[in-house]
């Protein structure tokens, strides 16, 4: 579990499921993904990330507001297998319900996750990637000190898909400074 000034990053709870399912069916939340998620796909995602948290002690944590205990999305780390030329690696990622956008929560939580990645886990590098059109997520990457290293075509998307082109950002332990 990680805490920031306004957030608690913690293991998933059954009470998070309805809000997360709703996020996966919201066209605005999912606009930079190839499709909406069915309720079953959302539950499978939660099961997968919960197993990763159990296995590694870290992962894509559920995020709640300290003040209200409301579930607002997820922020955390996940191992990336050998799918891309830059893998295997550890990726930082986030997804928040629309109601909580533009409040600095993704940046605040991601900074805490980077601090954990470098100062607790001792990782040497963390990456993040998204579709090139996902400028809000790219802005968070920049705010937390990540640097764009390349653009690439996602191997699981057709070359003519509007989300095929992605940007890769990286940050190394040597050039990380907690702020």
PDB file of C-alpha atoms in Angstrom:
ATOM      1  CA  UNK A   1       0.000   0.000   0.000  1.00  0.00           C
ATOM      2  CA  UNK A   2       1.236   3.494  -0.874  1.00  0.00           C
ATOM      3  CA  UNK A   3      -0.077   6.808   0.392  1.00  0.00           C
ATOM      4  CA  UNK A   4       0.211  10.326  -0.963  1.00  0.00           C
ATOM      5  CA  UNK A   5      -1.261  13.564   0.271  1.00  0.00           C
ATOM      6  CA  UNK A   6      -4.667  12.760  -1.253  1.00  0.00           C
ATOM      7  CA  UNK A   7      -4.540   9.125  -2.364  1.00  0.00           C
ATOM      8  CA  UNK A   8      -4.233   5.577  -1.100  1.00  0.00           C
ATOM      9  CA  UNK A   9      -2.907   2.980  -3.555  1.00  0.00           C
ATOM     10  CA  UNK A  10      -3.964  -0.426  -2.265  1.00  0.00           C
ATOM     11  CA  UNK A  11      -4.974  -3.956  -3.228  1.00  0.00           C
ATOM     12  CA  UNK A  12      -8.279  -4.303  -5.054  1.00  0.00           C
ATOM     13  CA  UNK A  13     -11.511  -4.868  -3.124  1.00  0.00           C
ATOM     14  CA  UNK A  14     -14.815  -6.304  -4.341  1.00  0.00           C
ATOM     15  CA  UNK A  15     -16.388  -2.889  -3.730  1.00  0.00           C
ATOM     16  CA  UNK A  16     -14.137  -1.492  -6.531  1.00  0.00           C
ATOM     17  CA  UNK A  17     -15.551  -3.808  -9.181  1.00  0.00           C
ATOM     18  CA  UNK A  18     -18.752  -1.948 -10.177  1.00  0.00           C
ATOM     19  CA  UNK A  19     -16.938   1.375 -10.649  1.00  0.00           C
ATOM     20  CA  UNK A  20     -14.124  -0.299 -12.593  1.00  0.00           C
ATOM     21  CA  UNK A  21     -16.607  -2.127 -14.823  1.00  0.00           C
ATOM     22  CA  UNK A  22     -18.298   1.226 -15.509  1.00  0.00           C
ATOM     23  CA  UNK A  23     -14.909   2.755 -16.428  1.00  0.00           C
ATOM     24  CA  UNK A  24     -14.305  -0.011 -18.960  1.00  0.00           C
ATOM     25  CA  UNK A  25     -17.654   0.703 -20.604  1.00  0.00           C
ATOM     26  CA  UNK A  26     -17.186   4.483 -20.727  1.00  0.00           C
ATOM     27  CA  UNK A  27     -16.261   5.567 -24.286  1.00  0.00           C
ATOM     28  CA  UNK A  28     -14.354   8.610 -23.004  1.00  0.00           C
ATOM     29  CA  UNK A  29     -12.248   6.631 -20.513  1.00  0.00           C
ATOM     30  CA  UNK A  30     -11.532   3.971 -23.144  1.00  0.00           C
ATOM     31  CA  UNK A  31     -11.054   6.239 -26.167  1.00  0.00           C
ATOM     32  CA  UNK A  32      -7.332   5.418 -26.447  1.00  0.00           C
ATOM     33  CA  UNK A  33      -7.942   1.671 -26.338  1.00  0.00           C
ATOM     34  CA  UNK A  34      -9.082  -0.471 -29.276  1.00  0.00           C
ATOM     35  CA  UNK A  35     -12.463  -1.243 -27.687  1.00  0.00           C
ATOM     36  CA  UNK A  36     -14.610  -0.951 -24.606  1.00  0.00           C
ATOM     37  CA  UNK A  37     -14.301  -3.709 -22.022  1.00  0.00           C
ATOM     38  CA  UNK A  38     -17.132  -6.081 -21.264  1.00  0.00           C
ATOM     39  CA  UNK A  39     -17.869  -6.622 -17.561  1.00  0.00           C
ATOM     40  CA  UNK A  40     -16.193 -10.030 -17.875  1.00  0.00           C
ATOM     41  CA  UNK A  41     -13.052  -8.490 -19.387  1.00  0.00           C
ATOM     42  CA  UNK A  42     -12.882  -5.927 -16.572  1.00  0.00           C
ATOM     43  CA  UNK A  43     -13.157  -8.680 -13.965  1.00  0.00           C
ATOM     44  CA  UNK A  44     -10.468 -10.706 -15.766  1.00  0.00           C
ATOM     45  CA  UNK A  45      -8.212  -7.633 -15.708  1.00  0.00           C
ATOM     46  CA  UNK A  46      -8.744  -7.238 -11.947  1.00  0.00           C
ATOM     47  CA  UNK A  47      -8.021 -10.944 -11.436  1.00  0.00           C
ATOM     48  CA  UNK A  48      -4.794 -10.672 -13.454  1.00  0.00           C
ATOM     49  CA  UNK A  49      -3.482  -7.587 -11.646  1.00  0.00           C
ATOM     50  CA  UNK A  50      -4.481  -9.008  -8.256  1.00  0.00           C
ATOM     51  CA  UNK A  51      -2.413 -12.128  -9.018  1.00  0.00           C
ATOM     52  CA  UNK A  52       0.530  -9.895  -9.949  1.00  0.00           C
ATOM     53  CA  UNK A  53       0.218  -7.976  -6.666  1.00  0.00           C
ATOM     54  CA  UNK A  54       0.079 -11.287  -4.781  1.00  0.00           C
ATOM     55  CA  UNK A  55       3.084 -12.636  -6.707  1.00  0.00           C
ATOM     56  CA  UNK A  56       5.372  -9.586  -6.672  1.00  0.00           C
ATOM     57  CA  UNK A  57       4.040  -7.502  -3.777  1.00  0.00           C
ATOM     58  CA  UNK A  58       3.383  -4.673  -6.250  1.00  0.00           C
ATOM     59  CA  UNK A  59       1.304  -4.078  -9.352  1.00  0.00           C
ATOM     60  CA  UNK A  60      -1.516  -1.938 -10.680  1.00  0.00           C
ATOM     61  CA  UNK A  61      -3.048  -0.877  -7.390  1.00  0.00           C
ATOM     62  CA  UNK A  62      -6.593   0.327  -6.899  1.00  0.00           C
ATOM     63  CA  UNK A  63      -6.641   4.019  -5.979  1.00  0.00           C
ATOM     64  CA  UNK A  64      -8.980   5.624  -3.494  1.00  0.00           C
ATOM     65  CA  UNK A  65      -9.333   9.180  -2.291  1.00  0.00           C
ATOM     66  CA  UNK A  66      -8.113   9.485   1.299  1.00  0.00           C
ATOM     67  CA  UNK A  67     -10.835  11.935   2.218  1.00  0.00           C
ATOM     68  CA  UNK A  68     -13.866  10.023   0.929  1.00  0.00           C
ATOM     69  CA  UNK A  69     -12.543   6.449   0.421  1.00  0.00           C
ATOM     70  CA  UNK A  70     -13.976   6.561  -3.138  1.00  0.00           C
ATOM     71  CA  UNK A  71     -12.393   4.240  -5.722  1.00  0.00           C
ATOM     72  CA  UNK A  72     -11.134   6.399  -8.602  1.00  0.00           C
ATOM     73  CA  UNK A  73      -9.146   3.988 -10.801  1.00  0.00           C
ATOM     74  CA  UNK A  74      -5.721   2.365 -10.783  1.00  0.00           C
ATOM     75  CA  UNK A  75      -2.084   3.452 -10.782  1.00  0.00           C
ATOM     76  CA  UNK A  76       0.936   1.228 -10.502  1.00  0.00           C
ATOM     77  CA  UNK A  77       3.541  -1.006 -12.054  1.00  0.00           C
ATOM     78  CA  UNK A  78       3.246  -4.085 -14.203  1.00  0.00           C
ATOM     79  CA  UNK A  79       5.802  -6.392 -15.757  1.00  0.00           C
ATOM     80  CA  UNK A  80       5.768  -6.355 -19.553  1.00  0.00           C
ATOM     81  CA  UNK A  81       6.691  -9.672 -21.190  1.00  0.00           C
ATOM     82  CA  UNK A  82       8.552 -10.109 -24.472  1.00  0.00           C
ATOM     83  CA  UNK A  83       5.997  -8.436 -26.733  1.00  0.00           C
ATOM     84  CA  UNK A  84       7.946  -5.330 -27.760  1.00  0.00           C
ATOM     85  CA  UNK A  85      11.558  -4.712 -28.775  1.00  0.00           C
ATOM     86  CA  UNK A  86      12.112  -2.880 -25.447  1.00  0.00           C
ATOM     87  CA  UNK A  87      10.783  -5.732 -23.278  1.00  0.00           C
ATOM     88  CA  UNK A  88      10.957  -7.385 -20.841  1.00  0.00           C
ATOM     89  CA  UNK A  89      10.625  -4.367 -18.583  1.00  0.00           C
ATOM     90  CA  UNK A  90       8.461  -2.830 -15.878  1.00  0.00           C
ATOM     91  CA  UNK A  91       5.794  -0.378 -16.999  1.00  0.00           C
ATOM     92  CA  UNK A  92       4.087   2.335 -14.983  1.00  0.00           C
ATOM     93  CA  UNK A  93       0.455   2.920 -15.890  1.00  0.00           C
ATOM     94  CA  UNK A  94      -2.765   4.557 -14.778  1.00  0.00           C
ATOM     95  CA  UNK A  95      -6.435   4.800 -15.636  1.00  0.00           C
ATOM     96  CA  UNK A  96      -8.874   6.997 -13.764  1.00  0.00           C
ATOM     97  CA  UNK A  97     -12.626   7.436 -13.941  1.00  0.00           C
ATOM     98  CA  UNK A  98     -13.525  10.547 -15.958  1.00  0.00           C
ATOM     99  CA  UNK A  99     -14.989  12.265 -12.904  1.00  0.00           C
ATOM    100  CA  UNK A 100     -11.451  12.443 -11.449  1.00  0.00           C
ATOM    101  CA  UNK A 101      -9.544  13.772 -14.471  1.00  0.00           C
ATOM    102  CA  UNK A 102      -7.709  17.124 -14.433  1.00  0.00           C
ATOM    103  CA  UNK A 103      -7.130  17.135 -10.675  1.00  0.00           C
ATOM    104  CA  UNK A 104      -3.515  15.954 -10.642  1.00  0.00           C
ATOM    105  CA  UNK A 105      -4.339  12.526  -9.211  1.00  0.00           C
ATOM    106  CA  UNK A 106      -2.554  10.531 -11.944  1.00  0.00           C
ATOM    107  CA  UNK A 107       0.602  12.607 -11.548  1.00  0.00           C
ATOM    108  CA  UNK A 108       0.486  12.462  -7.742  1.00  0.00           C
ATOM    109  CA  UNK A 109      -0.002   8.709  -7.679  1.00  0.00           C
ATOM    110  CA  UNK A 110       2.543   8.048 -10.428  1.00  0.00           C
ATOM    111  CA  UNK A 111       5.213  10.026  -8.562  1.00  0.00           C
ATOM    112  CA  UNK A 112       4.638   7.853  -5.483  1.00  0.00           C
ATOM    113  CA  UNK A 113       4.860   4.725  -7.644  1.00  0.00           C
ATOM    114  CA  UNK A 114       8.156   5.855  -9.206  1.00  0.00           C
ATOM    115  CA  UNK A 115       9.536   6.585  -5.747  1.00  0.00           C
ATOM    116  CA  UNK A 116       8.546   3.066  -4.704  1.00  0.00           C
ATOM    117  CA  UNK A 117       9.997   1.547  -7.906  1.00  0.00           C
ATOM    118  CA  UNK A 118      13.402   3.147  -7.475  1.00  0.00           C
ATOM    119  CA  UNK A 119      13.807   3.543  -3.713  1.00  0.00           C
ATOM    120  CA  UNK A 120      12.056   0.402  -2.448  1.00  0.00           C
ATOM    121  CA  UNK A 121      12.250  -2.098  -5.307  1.00  0.00           C
ATOM    122  CA  UNK A 122      15.609  -0.834  -6.587  1.00  0.00           C
ATOM    123  CA  UNK A 123      14.543  -0.969 -10.232  1.00  0.00           C
ATOM    124  CA  UNK A 124      16.987   0.546 -12.723  1.00  0.00           C
ATOM    125  CA  UNK A 125      14.410   1.658 -15.284  1.00  0.00           C
ATOM    126  CA  UNK A 126      10.651   2.146 -15.628  1.00  0.00           C
ATOM    127  CA  UNK A 127       8.857   2.635 -18.949  1.00  0.00           C
ATOM    128  CA  UNK A 128       5.453   3.862 -20.012  1.00  0.00           C
ATOM    129  CA  UNK A 129       3.783   3.830 -23.391  1.00  0.00           C
ATOM    130  CA  UNK A 130       0.539   4.893 -24.966  1.00  0.00           C
ATOM    131  CA  UNK A 131      -1.028   5.648 -28.319  1.00  0.00           C
ATOM    132  CA  UNK A 132       0.497   8.799 -29.839  1.00  0.00           C
ATOM    133  CA  UNK A 133      -2.925  10.470 -29.785  1.00  0.00           C
ATOM    134  CA  UNK A 134      -3.213  10.022 -26.001  1.00  0.00           C
ATOM    135  CA  UNK A 135      -1.700  13.396 -25.164  1.00  0.00           C
ATOM    136  CA  UNK A 136      -3.212  13.551 -21.633  1.00  0.00           C
ATOM    137  CA  UNK A 137      -1.350  10.394 -20.608  1.00  0.00           C
ATOM    138  CA  UNK A 138       1.798  11.589 -22.365  1.00  0.00           C
ATOM    139  CA  UNK A 139       1.562  14.827 -20.350  1.00  0.00           C
ATOM    140  CA  UNK A 140       1.604  12.803 -17.114  1.00  0.00           C
ATOM    141  CA  UNK A 141       4.700  10.941 -18.334  1.00  0.00           C
ATOM    142  CA  UNK A 142       6.469  14.265 -18.878  1.00  0.00           C
ATOM    143  CA  UNK A 143       5.333  15.672 -15.515  1.00  0.00           C
ATOM    144  CA  UNK A 144       6.841  12.731 -13.638  1.00  0.00           C
ATOM    145  CA  UNK A 145      10.202  13.181 -15.367  1.00  0.00           C
ATOM    146  CA  UNK A 146      10.006  10.540 -18.067  1.00  0.00           C
ATOM    147  CA  UNK A 147      11.692  11.131 -21.428  1.00  0.00           C
ATOM    148  CA  UNK A 148      10.363  10.080 -24.830  1.00  0.00           C
ATOM    149  CA  UNK A 149      12.720   7.559 -26.399  1.00  0.00           C
ATOM    150  CA  UNK A 150      10.855   6.275 -29.435  1.00  0.00           C
ATOM    151  CA  UNK A 151       7.672   5.811 -31.407  1.00  0.00           C
ATOM    152  CA  UNK A 152       6.629   2.326 -32.428  1.00  0.00           C
ATOM    153  CA  UNK A 153       3.778   0.384 -33.972  1.00  0.00           C
ATOM    154  CA  UNK A 154       1.882  -1.745 -31.476  1.00  0.00           C
ATOM    155  CA  UNK A 155       2.286  -5.352 -32.660  1.00  0.00           C
ATOM    156  CA  UNK A 156      -1.247  -6.340 -31.644  1.00  0.00           C
ATOM    157  CA  UNK A 157      -2.937  -3.649 -33.745  1.00  0.00           C
ATOM    158  CA  UNK A 158      -3.317  -3.526 -37.534  1.00  0.00           C
ATOM    159  CA  UNK A 159      -0.899  -1.073 -39.169  1.00  0.00           C
ATOM    160  CA  UNK A 160      -3.799   1.087 -40.378  1.00  0.00           C
ATOM    161  CA  UNK A 161      -5.512   1.239 -36.957  1.00  0.00           C
ATOM    162  CA  UNK A 162      -5.739   4.821 -35.601  1.00  0.00           C
ATOM    163  CA  UNK A 163      -4.177   3.664 -32.308  1.00  0.00           C
ATOM    164  CA  UNK A 164      -1.360   1.620 -33.870  1.00  0.00           C
ATOM    165  CA  UNK A 165       1.382   4.211 -33.351  1.00  0.00           C
ATOM    166  CA  UNK A 166       2.615   4.499 -29.766  1.00  0.00           C
ATOM    167  CA  UNK A 167       5.151   6.588 -27.872  1.00  0.00           C
ATOM    168  CA  UNK A 168       7.598   5.060 -25.402  1.00  0.00           C
ATOM    169  CA  UNK A 169       8.807   7.029 -22.392  1.00  0.00           C
ATOM    170  CA  UNK A 170      11.500   5.930 -19.955  1.00  0.00           C
ATOM    171  CA  UNK A 171      13.048   7.043 -16.710  1.00  0.00           C
ATOM    172  CA  UNK A 172      16.185   5.598 -15.146  1.00  0.00           C
ATOM    173  CA  UNK A 173      17.007   5.409 -11.477  1.00  0.00           C
ATOM    174  CA  UNK A 174      20.148   7.475 -12.144  1.00  0.00           C
ATOM    175  CA  UNK A 175      18.175  10.466 -13.460  1.00  0.00           C
ATOM    176  CA  UNK A 176      15.191  10.143 -11.140  1.00  0.00           C
ATOM    177  CA  UNK A 177      14.701  12.613  -8.340  1.00  0.00           C
ATOM    178  CA  UNK A 178      11.678  12.558  -6.060  1.00  0.00           C
ATOM    179  CA  UNK A 179      10.071  15.965  -5.882  1.00  0.00           C
TER     180      UNK A 179
END
